PDB file of C-alpha atoms in Angstrom:
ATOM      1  CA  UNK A   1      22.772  66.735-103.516  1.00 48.00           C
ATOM      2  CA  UNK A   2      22.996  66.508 -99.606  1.00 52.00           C
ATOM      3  CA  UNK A   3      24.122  63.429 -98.083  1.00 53.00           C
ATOM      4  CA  UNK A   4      24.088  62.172 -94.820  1.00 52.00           C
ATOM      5  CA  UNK A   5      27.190  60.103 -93.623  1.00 50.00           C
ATOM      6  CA  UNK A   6      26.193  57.775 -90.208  1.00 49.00           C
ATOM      7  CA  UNK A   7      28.916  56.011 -88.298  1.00 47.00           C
ATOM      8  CA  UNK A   8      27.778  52.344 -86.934  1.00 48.00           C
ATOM      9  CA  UNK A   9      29.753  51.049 -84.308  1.00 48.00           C
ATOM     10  CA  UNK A  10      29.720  47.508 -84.115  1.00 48.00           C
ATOM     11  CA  UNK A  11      29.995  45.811 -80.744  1.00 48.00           C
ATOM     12  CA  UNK A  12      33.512  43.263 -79.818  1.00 46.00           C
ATOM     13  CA  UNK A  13      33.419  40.027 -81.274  1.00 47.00           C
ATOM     14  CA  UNK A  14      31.406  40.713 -84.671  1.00 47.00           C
ATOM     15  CA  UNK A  15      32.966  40.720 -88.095  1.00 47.00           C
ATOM     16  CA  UNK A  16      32.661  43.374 -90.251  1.00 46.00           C
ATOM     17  CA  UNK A  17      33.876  43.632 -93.814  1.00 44.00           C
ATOM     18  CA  UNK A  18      34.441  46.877 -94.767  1.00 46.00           C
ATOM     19  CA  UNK A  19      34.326  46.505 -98.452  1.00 47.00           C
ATOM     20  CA  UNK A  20      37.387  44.880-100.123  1.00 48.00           C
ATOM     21  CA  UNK A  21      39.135  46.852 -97.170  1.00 52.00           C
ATOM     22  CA  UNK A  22      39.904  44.046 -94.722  1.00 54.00           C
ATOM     23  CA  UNK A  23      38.567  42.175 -92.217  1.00 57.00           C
ATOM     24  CA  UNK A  24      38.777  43.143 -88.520  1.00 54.00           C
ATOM     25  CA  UNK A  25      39.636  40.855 -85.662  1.00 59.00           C
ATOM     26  CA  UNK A  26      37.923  39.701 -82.584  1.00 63.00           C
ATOM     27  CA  UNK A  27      37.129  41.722 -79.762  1.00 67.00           C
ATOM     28  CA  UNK A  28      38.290  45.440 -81.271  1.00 68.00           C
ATOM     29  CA  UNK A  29      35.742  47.844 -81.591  1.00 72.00           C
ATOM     30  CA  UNK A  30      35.148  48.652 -85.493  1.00 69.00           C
ATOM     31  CA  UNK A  31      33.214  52.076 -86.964  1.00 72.00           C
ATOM     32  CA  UNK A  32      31.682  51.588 -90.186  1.00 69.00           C
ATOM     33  CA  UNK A  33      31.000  54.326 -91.889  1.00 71.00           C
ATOM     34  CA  UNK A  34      28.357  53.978 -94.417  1.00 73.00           C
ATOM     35  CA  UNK A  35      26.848  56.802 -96.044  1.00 74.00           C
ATOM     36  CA  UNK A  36      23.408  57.371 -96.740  1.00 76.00           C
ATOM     37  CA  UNK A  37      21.546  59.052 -99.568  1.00 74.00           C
ATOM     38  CA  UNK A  38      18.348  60.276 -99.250  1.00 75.00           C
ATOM     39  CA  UNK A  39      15.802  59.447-102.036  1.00 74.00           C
ATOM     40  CA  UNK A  40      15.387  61.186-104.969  1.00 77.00           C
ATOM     41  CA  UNK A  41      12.759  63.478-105.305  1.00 77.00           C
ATOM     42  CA  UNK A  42      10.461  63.559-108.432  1.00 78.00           C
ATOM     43  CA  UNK A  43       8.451  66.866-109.213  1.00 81.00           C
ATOM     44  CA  UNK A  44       4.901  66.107-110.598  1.00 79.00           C
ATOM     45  CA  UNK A  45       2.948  68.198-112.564  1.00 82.00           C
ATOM     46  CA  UNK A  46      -0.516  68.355-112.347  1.00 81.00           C
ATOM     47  CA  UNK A  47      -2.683  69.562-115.442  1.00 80.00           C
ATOM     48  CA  UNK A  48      -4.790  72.518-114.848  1.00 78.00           C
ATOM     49  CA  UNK A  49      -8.697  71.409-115.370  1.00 78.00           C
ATOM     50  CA  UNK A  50     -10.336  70.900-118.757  1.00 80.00           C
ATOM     51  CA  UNK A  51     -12.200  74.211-119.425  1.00 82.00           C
ATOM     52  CA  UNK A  52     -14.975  74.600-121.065  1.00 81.00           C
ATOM     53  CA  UNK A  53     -16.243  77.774-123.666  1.00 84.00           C
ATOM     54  CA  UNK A  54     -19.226  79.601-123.346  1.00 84.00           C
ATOM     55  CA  UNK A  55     -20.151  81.600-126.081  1.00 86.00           C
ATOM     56  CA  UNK A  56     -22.758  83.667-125.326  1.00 86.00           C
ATOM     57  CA  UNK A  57     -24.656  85.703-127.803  1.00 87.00           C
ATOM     58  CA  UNK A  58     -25.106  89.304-127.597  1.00 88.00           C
ATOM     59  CA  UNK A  59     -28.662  90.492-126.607  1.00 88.00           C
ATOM     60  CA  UNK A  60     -31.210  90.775-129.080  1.00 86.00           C
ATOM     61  CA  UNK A  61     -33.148  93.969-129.471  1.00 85.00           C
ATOM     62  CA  UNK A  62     -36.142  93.330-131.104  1.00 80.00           C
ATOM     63  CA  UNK A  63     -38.483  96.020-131.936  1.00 80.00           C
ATOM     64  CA  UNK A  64     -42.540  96.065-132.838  1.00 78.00           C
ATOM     65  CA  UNK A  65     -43.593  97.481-135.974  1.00 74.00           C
ATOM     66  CA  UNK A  66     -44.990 100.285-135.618  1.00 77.00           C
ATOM     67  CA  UNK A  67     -49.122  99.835-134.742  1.00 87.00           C
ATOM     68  CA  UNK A  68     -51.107 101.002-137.302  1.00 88.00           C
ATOM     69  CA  UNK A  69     -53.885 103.897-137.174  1.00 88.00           C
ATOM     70  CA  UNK A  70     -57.432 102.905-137.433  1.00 90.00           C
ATOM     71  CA  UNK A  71     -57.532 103.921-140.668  1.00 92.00           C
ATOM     72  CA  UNK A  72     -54.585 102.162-142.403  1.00 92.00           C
ATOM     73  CA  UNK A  73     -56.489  98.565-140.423  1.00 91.00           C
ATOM     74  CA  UNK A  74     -59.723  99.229-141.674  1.00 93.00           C
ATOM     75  CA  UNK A  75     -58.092  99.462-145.259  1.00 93.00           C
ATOM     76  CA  UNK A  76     -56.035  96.710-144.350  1.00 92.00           C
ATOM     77  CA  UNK A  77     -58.949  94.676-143.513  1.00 92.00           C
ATOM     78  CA  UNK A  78     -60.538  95.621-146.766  1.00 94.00           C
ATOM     79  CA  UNK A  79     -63.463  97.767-144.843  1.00 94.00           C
ATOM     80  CA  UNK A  80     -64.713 100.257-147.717  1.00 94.00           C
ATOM     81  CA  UNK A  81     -64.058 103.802-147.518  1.00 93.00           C
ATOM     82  CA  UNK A  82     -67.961 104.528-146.810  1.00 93.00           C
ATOM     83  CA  UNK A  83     -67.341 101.840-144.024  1.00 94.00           C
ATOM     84  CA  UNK A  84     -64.526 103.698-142.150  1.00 93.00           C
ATOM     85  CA  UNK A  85     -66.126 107.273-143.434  1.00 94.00           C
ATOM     86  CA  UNK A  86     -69.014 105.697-141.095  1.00 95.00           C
ATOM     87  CA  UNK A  87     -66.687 104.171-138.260  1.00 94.00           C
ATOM     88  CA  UNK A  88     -65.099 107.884-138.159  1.00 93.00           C
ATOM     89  CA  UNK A  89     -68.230 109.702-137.651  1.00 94.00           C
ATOM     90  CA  UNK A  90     -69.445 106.933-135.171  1.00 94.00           C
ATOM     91  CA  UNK A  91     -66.090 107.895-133.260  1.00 93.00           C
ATOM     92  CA  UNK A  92     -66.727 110.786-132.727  1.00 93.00           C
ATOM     93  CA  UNK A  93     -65.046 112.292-135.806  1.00 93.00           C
ATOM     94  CA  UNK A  94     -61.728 112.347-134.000  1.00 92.00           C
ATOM     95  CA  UNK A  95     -58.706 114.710-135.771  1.00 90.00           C
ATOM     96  CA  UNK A  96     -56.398 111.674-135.633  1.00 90.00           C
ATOM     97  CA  UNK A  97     -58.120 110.206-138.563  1.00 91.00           C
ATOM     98  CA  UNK A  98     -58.214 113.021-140.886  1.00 90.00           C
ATOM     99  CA  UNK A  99     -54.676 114.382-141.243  1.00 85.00           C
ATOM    100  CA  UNK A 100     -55.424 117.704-143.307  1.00 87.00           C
ATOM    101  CA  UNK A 101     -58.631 118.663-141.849  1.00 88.00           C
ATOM    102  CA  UNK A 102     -61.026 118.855-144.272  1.00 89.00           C
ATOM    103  CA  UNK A 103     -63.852 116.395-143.385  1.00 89.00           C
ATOM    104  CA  UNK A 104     -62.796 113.578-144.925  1.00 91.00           C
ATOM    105  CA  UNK A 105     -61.101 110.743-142.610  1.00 92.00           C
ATOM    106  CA  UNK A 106     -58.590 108.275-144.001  1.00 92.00           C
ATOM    107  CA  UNK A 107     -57.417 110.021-147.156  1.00 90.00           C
ATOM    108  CA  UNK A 108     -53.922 108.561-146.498  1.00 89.00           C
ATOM    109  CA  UNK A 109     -55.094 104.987-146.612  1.00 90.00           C
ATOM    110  CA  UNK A 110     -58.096 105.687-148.949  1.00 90.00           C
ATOM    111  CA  UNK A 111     -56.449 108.355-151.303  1.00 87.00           C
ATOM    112  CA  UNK A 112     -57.836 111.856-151.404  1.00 85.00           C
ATOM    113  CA  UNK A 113     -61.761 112.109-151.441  1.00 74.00           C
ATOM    114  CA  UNK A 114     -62.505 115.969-151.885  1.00 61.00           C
TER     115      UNK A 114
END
């Protein structure tokens, strides 16, 4: 610990008592020595903030069913087959609907019709 001694000089005629010491008489200069401490120093600590947690979820992939044909709706409508056998030719009998080529259209959803 550092400490700082100061000497006072007191001017003639004062009285000084220099701590069980003695006294000193009139009219001679007197140095008092007194020594001086500097205050004591306190360390504070500061808390860090509250923090907070953020969970975040991972993404989400979400996928469509796949769509279905024309066929496999009209069946899942509950069209007839003579009903989609009609939509197909009214469609221009496209090869989409009729998987094995042989004239008849929705034999997947229908079951075979030759």
């Amino acid at each position: 610990m550092n400490r700082m001694i100061t000497a006072l000089l007191v001017s003639a005629g004062a009285v000084a008592a220099l701590g069980g010491c003695g006294t000193t008489t009139a009219g001679t200069p007197v140095t008092v020595v007194r020594e001086i401490v500097p205050p004591s120093t306190t360390t504070a600590v500061v808390a860090p903030p509250a923090t907070s947690v953020v969970v975040v979820e991972p993404p989400v992939t979400v996928t469509r069913a796949p769509s279905l044909t024309s066929c496999q709706r009209l069946f899942a409508e509950g069209f007839s087959y003579t009903y989609a056998f009609n939509a197909w030719v009214n469609a221009g009998r496209p090869l989409s609907w009729d998987a094995d080529r042989d004239g008849y259209p929705c034999e997947q959803s229908y079951g075979n019709r030759n």
